[in-house]
Coordinates of C-alpha atoms and ligand atoms in Angstrom, one line a residue:
X1 CA 0.6 0.7 -0.1
X2 CA 1.3 3.4 -1.0
X3 CA -0.8 5.8 1.6
X4 CA -2.3 6.9 -2.0
X5 CA -4.5 4.6 -3.8
X6 CA -7.1 3.2 -2.6
X7 CA -8.5 -0.2 -3.5
X8 CA -11.7 1.1 -2.9
X9 CA -12.4 4.4 -5.2
X10 CA -16.0 5.5 -3.1
X11 CA -17.7 4.0 0.3
X12 CA -19.8 1.1 -0.6
X13 CA -22.7 1.8 2.0
X14 CA -23.4 5.7 2.2
X15 CA -23.7 5.7 5.7
X16 CA -21.0 4.2 8.7
X17 CA -22.3 2.8 11.7
X18 CA -21.0 -0.1 12.5
X19 CA -17.1 -1.6 11.2
X20 CA -18.6 -4.6 11.5
X21 CA -20.4 -3.4 8.3
X22 CA -17.0 -2.9 6.2
X23 CA -14.7 -5.9 5.1
X24 CA -11.3 -5.3 5.4
X25 CA -9.9 -3.5 2.8
X26 CA -11.7 -0.1 3.8
X27 CA -11.4 0.2 6.4
X28 CA -7.8 -0.4 5.4
X29 CA -8.3 2.1 2.9
X30 CA -11.0 4.9 5.7
X31 CA -7.2 4.1 7.7
X32 CA -5.2 4.9 4.3
X33 CA -6.6 8.5 3.9
X34 CA -6.3 9.6 7.6
X35 CA -3.2 8.8 7.8
X36 CA -1.8 9.9 4.6
X37 CA -3.9 13.9 4.7
X38 CA -2.1 13.9 8.7
X39 CA 1.6 14.2 7.3
X40 CA -0.1 15.8 4.6
X41 CA -1.5 18.2 7.0
X42 CA 1.5 18.0 9.3
X43 CA 3.4 19.4 6.6
X44 CA 1.8 22.9 6.6
X45 CA 0.0 22.3 4.0
X46 CA -3.3 22.6 3.9
X47 CA -6.7 21.1 2.0
X48 CA -9.7 22.4 0.2
X49 CA -11.2 19.4 -0.5
X50 CA -14.6 19.6 1.6
X51 CA -15.3 23.4 0.3
X52 CA -18.6 24.6 0.9
X53 CA -19.6 21.7 2.2
X54 CA -21.8 21.1 5.8
X55 CA -21.9 18.8 8.4
X56 CA -24.7 18.7 10.9
X57 CA -24.1 17.4 14.6
X58 CA -26.3 16.0 15.6
X59 CA -26.3 15.0 19.9
X60 CA -28.3 13.0 22.1
X61 CA -25.6 13.6 24.6
X62 CA -22.1 15.7 25.0
X63 CA -18.9 14.7 24.0
X64 CA -16.3 16.7 23.8
X65 CA -13.4 14.7 21.1
X66 CA -16.6 14.1 19.2
X67 CA -17.0 16.9 18.8
X68 CA -14.4 19.0 18.6
X69 CA -12.5 16.9 15.8
X70 CA -15.4 16.5 13.3
X71 CA -15.4 20.4 14.0
X72 CA -11.8 21.3 13.2
X73 CA -11.6 18.6 10.5
X74 CA -13.8 19.8 9.0
X75 CA -12.3 23.6 8.9
X76 CA -9.2 22.1 8.7
X77 CA -10.6 20.4 5.1
X78 CA -12.4 23.6 3.8
X79 CA -15.7 23.1 5.1
X80 CA -18.0 23.8 7.5
X81 CA -19.7 22.0 11.4
X82 CA -22.2 22.6 12.7
X83 CA -23.1 22.0 16.7
X84 CA -27.1 20.9 16.8
X85 CA -26.3 20.1 20.6
X86 CA -29.6 18.2 22.9
X87 CA -31.6 20.5 23.3
X88 CA -31.1 22.8 20.0
X89 CA -32.5 21.7 17.6
X90 CA -37.1 19.9 17.4
X91 CA -35.3 16.9 17.9
X92 CA -36.7 15.3 20.9
X93 CA -38.8 17.7 21.7
X94 CA -42.2 17.2 18.7
X95 CA -40.2 16.4 15.5
X96 CA -38.9 12.7 14.7
X97 CA -35.9 11.5 13.9
X98 CA -36.9 10.5 10.5
X99 CA -37.8 13.9 10.0
X100 CA -35.2 15.4 11.7
X101 CA -33.2 13.3 9.1
X102 CA -34.9 13.7 5.6
X103 CA -34.4 18.2 6.1
X104 CA -30.4 17.6 6.8
X105 CA -30.3 16.0 4.9
X106 CA -31.7 18.7 2.6
X107 CA -29.2 21.0 3.7
X108 CA -26.5 20.1 4.7
X109 CA -24.0 16.8 2.8
X110 CA -23.0 15.4 5.6
X111 CA -25.4 13.8 9.1
X112 CA -22.7 13.3 12.4
X113 CA -25.4 12.3 15.5
X114 CA -24.5 10.4 18.8
X115 CA -27.3 9.1 19.6
X116 CA -28.9 7.3 22.8
X117 CA -31.0 4.0 21.1
X118 CA -29.2 2.4 18.3
X119 CA -32.2 2.4 16.4
X120 CA -31.9 6.1 16.3
X121 CA -29.0 6.2 13.7
X122 CA -30.0 3.5 11.2
X123 CA -32.9 5.7 11.3
X124 CA -30.8 8.5 10.4
X125 CA -29.0 6.9 8.1
X126 CA -32.2 5.9 6.3
X127 CA -33.2 8.9 6.0
X128 CA -31.1 10.7 5.0
X129 CA -30.3 11.4 1.4
X130 CA -26.6 12.5 2.6
X131 CA -24.0 10.0 4.3
X132 CA -24.4 9.6 7.9
X133 CA -21.7 8.9 10.3
X134 CA -22.4 7.9 14.2
X135 CA -20.2 9.2 16.5
X136 CA -21.6 6.7 19.3
X137 CA -24.9 4.6 19.9
X138 CA -25.4 2.2 22.6
X139 CA -23.6 -0.6 20.5
X140 CA -21.0 0.7 19.2
X141 CA -17.9 3.5 18.9
X142 CA -17.0 3.2 14.8
X143 CA -15.0 6.2 15.0
X144 CA -12.8 5.9 17.6
X145 CA -12.6 2.2 16.5
X146 CA -10.6 4.2 13.9
X147 CA -8.4 5.9 14.9
X148 CA -7.7 2.7 18.0
X149 CA -6.3 1.5 15.2
X150 CA -4.7 4.4 13.6
X151 CA -3.7 4.4 17.0
X152 CA -2.5 0.5 16.8
X153 CA -0.9 1.2 13.8
X154 CA 1.6 3.9 15.1
X155 CA 2.9 1.7 17.7
X156 CA 2.9 -1.2 15.9
X157 CA 5.1 -3.5 17.7
X158 CA 8.7 -3.6 16.1
X159 CA 8.7 -6.6 14.2
X160 CA 5.5 -8.4 14.4
X161 CA 3.0 -9.6 12.7
X162 CA 0.1 -8.6 12.8
X163 CA -0.7 -11.8 13.9
X164 CA 1.0 -11.8 16.4
X165 CA -0.1 -9.7 18.3
X166 CA -2.5 -9.2 21.7
X167 CA -5.2 -6.3 22.4
X168 CA -6.6 -6.8 26.2
X169 CA -10.0 -5.1 26.2
X170 CA -9.8 -5.0 31.2
X171 CA -12.9 -4.2 32.7
X172 CA -16.9 -3.6 31.1
X173 CA -18.2 -4.2 28.1
X174 CA -19.4 -1.5 26.4
X175 CA -19.5 0.1 23.2
X176 CA -15.9 0.6 22.2
X177 CA -15.2 -2.7 23.5
X178 CA -17.6 -3.5 20.9
X179 CA -16.1 -1.9 18.3
X180 CA -12.6 -2.9 19.8
X181 CA -12.8 -6.7 18.7
X182 CA -14.4 -5.9 15.5
X183 CA -11.3 -4.0 14.5
X184 CA -8.3 -5.0 16.1
X185 CA -9.9 -8.6 15.1
X186 CA -10.9 -8.0 11.3
X187 CA -7.0 -6.8 11.8
X188 CA -6.7 -10.0 11.5
X189 CA -5.7 -9.6 15.8
X190 CA -5.5 -11.3 18.8
X191 CA -8.7 -9.9 21.1
X192 CA -9.2 -11.0 24.3
X193 CA -11.8 -9.8 27.1
X194 CA -11.1 -10.1 30.2
X195 CA -13.7 -8.3 32.8
X196 CA -16.4 -9.9 35.3
X197 CA -18.7 -12.4 34.0
X198 CA -21.6 -9.8 34.6
X199 CA -20.2 -7.1 31.9
X200 CA -18.9 -10.1 29.4
X201 CA -18.4 -9.0 25.5
X202 CA -21.9 -10.8 24.2
X203 CA -21.6 -13.9 22.4
X204 CA -23.3 -12.1 19.3
X205 CA -19.6 -10.0 20.0
X206 CA -17.4 -12.6 20.2
X207 CA -18.1 -14.5 17.1
X208 CA -18.6 -12.1 15.2
X209 CA -14.3 -11.9 16.1
X210 CA -14.6 -15.4 15.2
X211 CA -15.6 -14.7 11.6
X212 CA -13.5 -11.9 11.8
X213 CA -10.4 -14.2 13.4
X214 CA -11.6 -17.3 9.9
X215 CA -11.3 -14.5 7.1
X216 CA -8.0 -13.0 8.3
X217 CA -6.2 -14.6 11.3
X218 CA -6.1 -13.7 15.1
X219 CA -8.3 -15.4 17.9
X220 CA -11.0 -14.1 20.3
X221 CA -12.0 -14.8 23.7
X222 CA -13.2 -13.5 27.1
X223 CA -11.8 -14.6 29.7
X224 CA -11.9 -13.7 34.0
X225 CA -8.2 -15.0 34.3
X226 CA -5.6 -12.7 34.7
X227 CA -2.8 -15.4 33.1
X228 CA -4.0 -14.0 29.8
X229 CA -3.3 -10.3 30.1
X230 CA 1.0 -11.7 29.5
X231 CA 1.6 -11.1 26.1
X232 CA -0.3 -8.0 25.9
X233 CA 0.4 -5.4 23.4
X234 CA -1.7 -2.9 24.3
X235 CA -4.2 -2.9 27.7
X236 CA -7.3 -0.7 27.1
X237 CA -9.9 0.6 29.5
X238 CA -13.0 2.8 29.4
X239 CA -15.1 3.8 32.5
X240 CA -17.2 1.3 34.2
X241 CA -20.3 3.4 34.5
X242 CA -20.6 5.0 31.4
X243 CA -23.2 7.8 29.4
X244 CA -25.6 4.8 29.7
X245 CA -25.3 3.4 32.6
X246 CA -26.9 5.7 34.7
X247 CA -29.8 4.4 36.6
X248 CA -26.6 2.0 38.6
X249 CA -24.7 3.3 42.1
X250 CA -21.1 3.6 41.6
X251 CA -21.1 1.6 44.7
X252 CA -22.7 -1.4 42.6
X253 CA -20.0 -0.8 39.6
X254 CA -16.7 -0.4 41.6
X255 CA -18.0 -3.8 43.9
X256 CA -18.0 -5.7 40.8
X257 CA -14.6 -4.2 39.1
X258 CA -12.1 -2.8 42.3
X259 CA -9.6 -4.1 42.5
X260 CA -9.5 -7.1 39.9
X261 CA -9.5 -4.7 37.2
X262 CA -8.5 -2.1 37.9
X263 CA -5.5 -1.3 35.3
X264 CA -2.4 0.6 37.8
X265 CA 1.5 0.2 37.9
X266 CA 0.4 -4.1 38.9
X267 CA -2.2 -4.9 35.8
X268 CA 0.2 -3.5 33.2
X269 CA 3.4 -5.8 35.2
X270 CA 2.0 -8.3 34.9
X271 CA 1.5 -8.8 31.3
X272 CA 5.1 -9.1 30.9
X273 CA 5.9 -6.6 28.5
X274 CA 7.9 -3.8 29.7
X275 CA 6.3 -2.2 25.9
X276 CA 3.0 -3.0 26.2
X277 CA 0.8 0.1 25.5
X278 CA -1.9 1.9 27.7
X279 CA -5.2 3.0 25.6
X280 CA -8.3 3.7 27.0
X281 CA -11.2 6.7 25.2
X282 CA -11.5 8.6 27.6
X283 CA -12.7 10.5 29.3
X284 CA -12.0 8.5 32.3
X285 CA -12.7 8.4 35.7
X286 CA -8.7 8.5 37.0
X287 CA -8.5 6.5 39.7
X288 CA -11.2 3.9 38.9
X289 CA -11.0 2.5 35.9
X290 CA -6.7 3.5 35.4
X291 CA -4.3 4.8 37.5
X292 CA -2.8 8.8 37.6
X293 CA -0.1 6.4 37.0
X294 CA -0.5 4.7 34.5
X295 CA -2.6 7.3 32.6
X296 CA 0.2 9.8 32.5
X297 CA 3.0 7.3 32.8
X298 CA 5.4 6.2 30.1
X299 CA 3.4 3.6 28.5
X300 CA 0.2 5.2 28.4
X301 CA -1.3 6.5 24.4
X302 CA -4.1 7.7 25.4
X303 CA -4.0 11.2 24.5
X304 CA -2.4 9.8 20.9
X305 CA -5.1 8.4 20.5
X306 CA -8.0 10.6 21.5
X307 CA -5.5 12.9 18.7
X308 CA -6.2 10.4 16.2
X309 CA -9.6 11.3 16.9
X310 CA -9.2 14.7 14.7
X311 CA -7.3 12.3 12.8
X312 CA -9.8 8.8 11.9
X313 CA -12.4 11.9 10.9
X314 CA -10.7 13.8 9.1
X315 CA -10.2 10.7 6.6
X316 CA -13.9 9.5 7.3
X317 CA -15.8 12.9 6.0
X318 CA -13.1 13.1 3.4
X319 CA -14.7 9.3 2.7
X320 CA -17.4 8.9 2.8
X321 CA -18.0 12.0 1.3
X322 CA -16.7 10.5 -1.8
X323 CA -13.6 12.6 -2.4
X324 CA -11.1 10.6 -0.3
X325 CA -8.7 8.7 -3.9
X326 CA -9.0 12.4 -5.6
X327 CA -8.0 15.0 -1.9
X328 CA -5.2 11.8 -2.0
X329 CA -4.3 12.1 -5.9
X330 CA -3.9 15.9 -5.0
X331 CA -2.1 15.0 -2.2
X332 CA 0.7 12.9 -4.2
X333 CA 0.4 15.6 -7.4
X334 CA 1.7 19.2 -4.0
X335 CA 4.1 16.4 -3.2
X336 CA 6.3 14.9 -6.6
X337 CA 5.5 18.6 -7.4
X338 CA 3.3 18.4 -10.0
Ligands
CP401 N1 -14.3 8.7 22.9 C1 -15.5 9.7 23.5 O1 -16.1 9.4 22.5 O2 -15.2 10.9 23.3 P1 -15.9 12.5 23.6 O3 -17.6 11.3 24.8 O4 -15.4 13.3 24.6 O5 -16.4 13.2 21.8

């Protein structure tokens, strides 16, 4: 792969709802676009690929990384993003998601939304005539998954192939865990969910991971046995109570996860790999699921990972805006001085 030539010149689907909807080569196209554009922009160049294009950002929940990264990505690519935060539009009042989707699709070129229920992002996609990107639902977090895979590529363990790489997600099987399972196995890596039985990744996702393994290699398991930490190249965690678990008291979660599943120096040492990297989608509840010593420690790549949300969003809006290949052609010409 030369960083400039995509296997899929245009997306196979209008919308980016779930990474599981795309095969490995198409996910690699999005990652390639993201990384090549990052290098170009970091070298001080600029792009106008989305000049006069608008992205509607519909949020049913709070967001820092998703909101800022999409808005900055659109601005850096010559376009514009509208932040439609909770309470800012008629959605949630008496206007339906279907009608909102139709209206946004007639005024904007792209829609990105963070929704309470996965069915809502599917409805937005169905009724919108323009591409819809899932900025997180209660099922998956696909834009996070692209940023995470870019981060894993950036910190690829020296001399290893995908089949030798082990990614362990520790703690609660959140939607970030589901997408990480899907993405790592799609890349032919070994995925482990290490967490308590009452918060384990569902059999549906383990099956999706295993189907990926059959096609691309690697393994996919859930375990409560700390032995699975051994040999990990990446330890990943997420909050123990998040946006979708507002009703559950914190004490209940703490009893389920603490201290066994807290990512601390002892847990990192249990990998036996001094180069094992620590990842977190953020925001973190510091000193609950991860200690300060790990999150701020030398092996943490969590803030590079946050920055890679921007890397990923540029690739996603270019790819689903159907200008990714043209953008890569332009970058190549500029680099060759043509
Ligand atoms: N990781 C993530 O989605 O962060 P935000 O909730 O701040 O967007």
